[in-house]
GROMACS .gro file of C-alpha atoms in nm:
model
  181
    1LYS     CA    1   1.364  -1.205  -1.403
    2LYS     CA    2   1.375  -1.560  -1.243
    3SER     CA    3   1.422  -1.443  -0.868
    4ILE     CA    4   1.084  -1.239  -0.914
    5SER     CA    5   0.768  -1.462  -0.819
    6CYS     CA    6   0.510  -1.398  -1.100
    7GLU     CA    7   0.211  -1.550  -0.901
    8ILE     CA    8  -0.113  -1.341  -0.946
    9THR     CA    9  -0.131  -1.078  -0.652
   10PRO     CA   10  -0.424  -1.165  -0.445
   11VAL     CA   11  -0.725  -0.935  -0.451
   12GLN     CA   12  -0.825  -0.777  -0.142
   13PRO     CA   13  -1.138  -0.535  -0.083
   14LYS     CA   14  -1.109  -0.163  -0.139
   15GLY     CA   15  -1.242  -0.052   0.176
   16PRO     CA   16  -1.460   0.233   0.316
   17PHE     CA   17  -1.201   0.480   0.245
   18TYR     CA   18  -1.137   0.449  -0.107
   19LYS     CA   19  -1.177   0.768  -0.322
   20LYS     CA   20  -1.253   0.726  -0.679
   21ASN     CA   21  -1.070   1.048  -0.790
   22ILE     CA   22  -0.734   1.039  -0.646
   23SER     CA   23  -0.564   1.350  -0.816
   24ALA     CA   24  -0.280   1.414  -0.619
   25SER     CA   25   0.045   1.281  -0.755
   26VAL     CA   26   0.307   1.269  -0.481
   27GLN     CA   27   0.609   1.022  -0.449
   28ASP     CA   28   0.628   1.151  -0.100
   29LEU     CA   29   0.302   1.082   0.120
   30THR     CA   30   0.522   1.231   0.429
   31ASN     CA   31   0.525   1.588   0.306
   32GLN     CA   32   0.910   1.601   0.280
   33GLY     CA   33   0.937   1.421   0.619
   34LYS     CA   34   0.701   1.634   0.827
   35ALA     CA   35   0.448   1.380   0.895
   36ALA     CA   36   0.454   1.171   1.227
   37GLY     CA   37   0.559   0.810   1.200
   38ARG     CA   38   0.842   0.607   1.073
   39LYS     CA   39   0.939   0.699   0.713
   40ILE     CA   40   0.988   0.405   0.449
   41GLU     CA   41   1.038   0.366   0.082
   42ILE     CA   42   0.817   0.134  -0.107
   43SER     CA   43   0.924   0.024  -0.462
   44GLY     CA   44   0.860  -0.248  -0.740
   45LYS     CA   45   0.708  -0.329  -1.046
   46VAL     CA   46   0.356  -0.385  -1.216
   47LEU     CA   47   0.428  -0.749  -1.427
   48ASP     CA   48   0.209  -0.983  -1.598
   49LYS     CA   49   0.240  -1.373  -1.505
   50ASN     CA   50   0.511  -1.423  -1.757
   51CYS     CA   51   0.730  -1.140  -1.556
   52GLU     CA   52   0.700  -0.910  -1.844
   53PRO     CA   53   0.632  -0.537  -1.699
   54HIS     CA   54   0.314  -0.340  -1.741
   55LYS     CA   55   0.444  -0.010  -1.865
   56ASN     CA   56   0.232   0.299  -1.786
   57SER     CA   57   0.019   0.154  -1.538
   58LYS     CA   58  -0.177   0.379  -1.309
   59ILE     CA   59  -0.137   0.305  -0.922
   60LYS     CA   60  -0.365   0.447  -0.647
   61VAL     CA   61  -0.248   0.447  -0.320
   62TRP     CA   62  -0.418   0.519   0.018
   63GLN     CA   63  -0.354   0.429   0.363
   64ALA     CA   64  -0.406   0.560   0.743
   65ASN     CA   65  -0.150   0.780   0.902
   66ALA     CA   66   0.080   0.676   1.163
   67TYR     CA   67  -0.212   0.705   1.445
   68GLY     CA   68  -0.437   0.486   1.237
   69ARG     CA   69  -0.656   0.761   1.076
   70TYR     CA   70  -0.739   0.811   0.690
   71HIS     CA   71  -0.770   1.145   0.546
   72HIS     CA   72  -1.121   1.077   0.432
   73LYS     CA   73  -1.460   1.232   0.535
   74ARG     CA   74  -1.608   0.907   0.650
   75ASP     CA   75  -1.327   0.787   0.898
   76TYR     CA   76  -1.497   0.919   1.228
   77SER     CA   77  -1.243   0.736   1.453
   78ALA     CA   78  -1.104   0.923   1.737
   79ASN     CA   79  -0.770   0.848   1.598
   80ARG     CA   80  -0.520   1.184   1.582
   81ILE     CA   81  -0.542   1.366   1.234
   82ASP     CA   82  -0.216   1.436   1.083
   83LYS     CA   83  -0.227   1.720   0.848
   84ASN     CA   84   0.113   1.670   0.733
   85PHE     CA   85   0.041   1.332   0.575
   86PHE     CA   86  -0.117   1.317   0.230
   87GLY     CA   87  -0.260   0.975   0.267
   88TYR     CA   88  -0.362   0.917  -0.079
   89SER     CA   89  -0.174   0.943  -0.437
   90PHE     CA   90  -0.172   0.845  -0.779
   91LEU     CA   91   0.155   0.704  -0.928
   92LYS     CA   92   0.237   0.587  -1.287
   93THR     CA   93   0.498   0.318  -1.342
   94ASN     CA   94   0.759   0.396  -1.629
   95ASN     CA   95   0.838   0.171  -1.949
   96ASP     CA   96   0.967  -0.120  -1.692
   97GLY     CA   97   0.669  -0.119  -1.499
   98PHE     CA   98   0.870   0.031  -1.211
   99TYR     CA   99   0.708   0.262  -0.924
  100LYS     CA  100   0.852   0.434  -0.599
  101PHE     CA  101   0.703   0.623  -0.320
  102THR     CA  102   0.798   0.728   0.049
  103THR     CA  103   0.552   0.688   0.276
  104VAL     CA  104   0.507   0.596   0.675
  105ILE     CA  105   0.407   0.278   0.835
  106PRO     CA  106   0.040   0.326   0.898
  107GLY     CA  107  -0.098   0.272   1.245
  108ALA     CA  108  -0.344  -0.029   1.333
  109TYR     CA  109  -0.704   0.103   1.395
  110ASN     CA  110  -1.033  -0.065   1.533
  111ILE     CA  111  -1.297  -0.134   1.276
  112ALA     CA  112  -1.525  -0.300   1.585
  113LYS     CA  113  -1.487  -0.334   1.940
  114ASP     CA  114  -1.253  -0.663   1.914
  115ILE     CA  115  -1.142  -0.618   1.547
  116ILE     CA  116  -0.819  -0.438   1.507
  117ARG     CA  117  -0.673  -0.424   1.142
  118PRO     CA  118  -0.307  -0.454   1.116
  119PRO     CA  119  -0.105  -0.174   0.955
  120HIS     CA  120  -0.175  -0.210   0.579
  121ILE     CA  121  -0.180   0.000   0.230
  122HIS     CA  122  -0.428  -0.026   0.000
  123PHE     CA  123  -0.366  -0.001  -0.403
  124SER     CA  124  -0.573   0.021  -0.703
  125VAL     CA  125  -0.360  -0.096  -1.010
  126GLN     CA  126  -0.483  -0.057  -1.354
  127THR     CA  127  -0.272  -0.148  -1.629
  128SER     CA  128  -0.277   0.011  -1.982
  129GLN     CA  129  -0.479  -0.257  -2.131
  130GLY     CA  130  -0.753  -0.185  -1.866
  131ASP     CA  131  -0.699  -0.478  -1.624
  132ILE     CA  132  -0.762  -0.368  -1.254
  133LEU     CA  133  -0.631  -0.522  -0.926
  134HIS     CA  134  -0.750  -0.411  -0.582
  135THR     CA  135  -0.526  -0.520  -0.301
  136GLN     CA  136  -0.343  -0.478   0.021
  137LEU     CA  137   0.009  -0.455   0.146
  138TYR     CA  138   0.085  -0.591   0.491
  139PHE     CA  139   0.400  -0.551   0.698
  140LYS     CA  140   0.590  -0.888   0.737
  141ASP     CA  141   0.570  -1.064   1.089
  142HIS     CA  142   0.334  -0.781   1.222
  143PRO     CA  143   0.176  -0.954   1.520
  144LEU     CA  144  -0.192  -0.832   1.414
  145ASN     CA  145  -0.151  -1.011   1.098
  146LYS     CA  146  -0.222  -1.346   1.259
  147THR     CA  147  -0.582  -1.247   1.357
  148ASP     CA  148  -0.678  -1.009   1.076
  149PHE     CA  149  -0.973  -1.178   0.879
  150LEU     CA  150  -0.866  -1.028   0.519
  151PHE     CA  151  -0.513  -1.136   0.553
  152ASN     CA  152  -0.597  -1.474   0.665
  153LYS     CA  153  -0.833  -1.553   0.379
  154ILE     CA  154  -0.514  -1.542   0.141
  155LYS     CA  155  -0.358  -1.874   0.069
  156ASN     CA  156  -0.016  -1.724  -0.034
  157LYS     CA  157   0.004  -1.462   0.280
  158SER     CA  158   0.363  -1.400   0.178
  159SER     CA  159   0.277  -1.248  -0.162
  160LEU     CA  160   0.085  -0.964   0.013
  161GLU     CA  161   0.369  -0.902   0.260
  162LEU     CA  162   0.643  -0.626   0.260
  163LEU     CA  163   0.981  -0.705   0.421
  164LEU     CA  164   1.143  -0.369   0.526
  165LYS     CA  165   1.537  -0.369   0.506
  166LYS     CA  166   1.775  -0.075   0.622
  167SER     CA  167   1.941   0.052   0.348
  168LYS     CA  168   2.334   0.128   0.340
  169ASP     CA  169   2.304   0.516   0.220
  170ASN     CA  170   2.057   0.642   0.480
  171ASP     CA  171   1.825   0.500   0.766
  172ILE     CA  172   1.501   0.482   0.583
  173PRO     CA  173   1.363   0.127   0.559
  174ARG     CA  174   1.322   0.016   0.206
  175GLY     CA  175   1.083  -0.256   0.074
  176THR     CA  176   1.013  -0.411  -0.272
  177PHE     CA  177   0.644  -0.509  -0.352
  178ASN     CA  178   0.550  -0.623  -0.675
  179PHE     CA  179   0.201  -0.641  -0.848
  180VAL     CA  180   0.103  -0.942  -1.074
  181ILE     CA  181  -0.178  -0.876  -1.285
   0.00000   0.00000   0.00000
């Protein structure tokens, strides 16, 4: 337990493409690998500040596809739609606070003429006690992180960065991302 950092996870905005009712509960957002983009696996735990697991937490996940477009009616960008990418899911942690899902690295996208958001994944985590955290995961050392206004508001930036590592048994990069609420 001591190797896990139990600093409270920083809050980030939900963003304009949040869906209140995410009912699809899929652990593979890539539609069994049919979605475009680099497939990755993310797992971790929902913990309290003492590193104790929050069992049966609810996790909403949403992100852009590999082309940088959300599967949301208000995403008017010209970025390509990927009908094979789900983009939204609802997960539940087990008794150890553990979760896991497969997705693709989201594409970067413009939110204004000169502002590009780096690849990121949105999360809304609710513990069984009712505590809620809205945050975003960023990919470690992505060059667009350096100029992102939301990422750079965070003091402990590394707490929101995911380091992907190749696994020995397959070629899907994996990363661990814990939420501390």
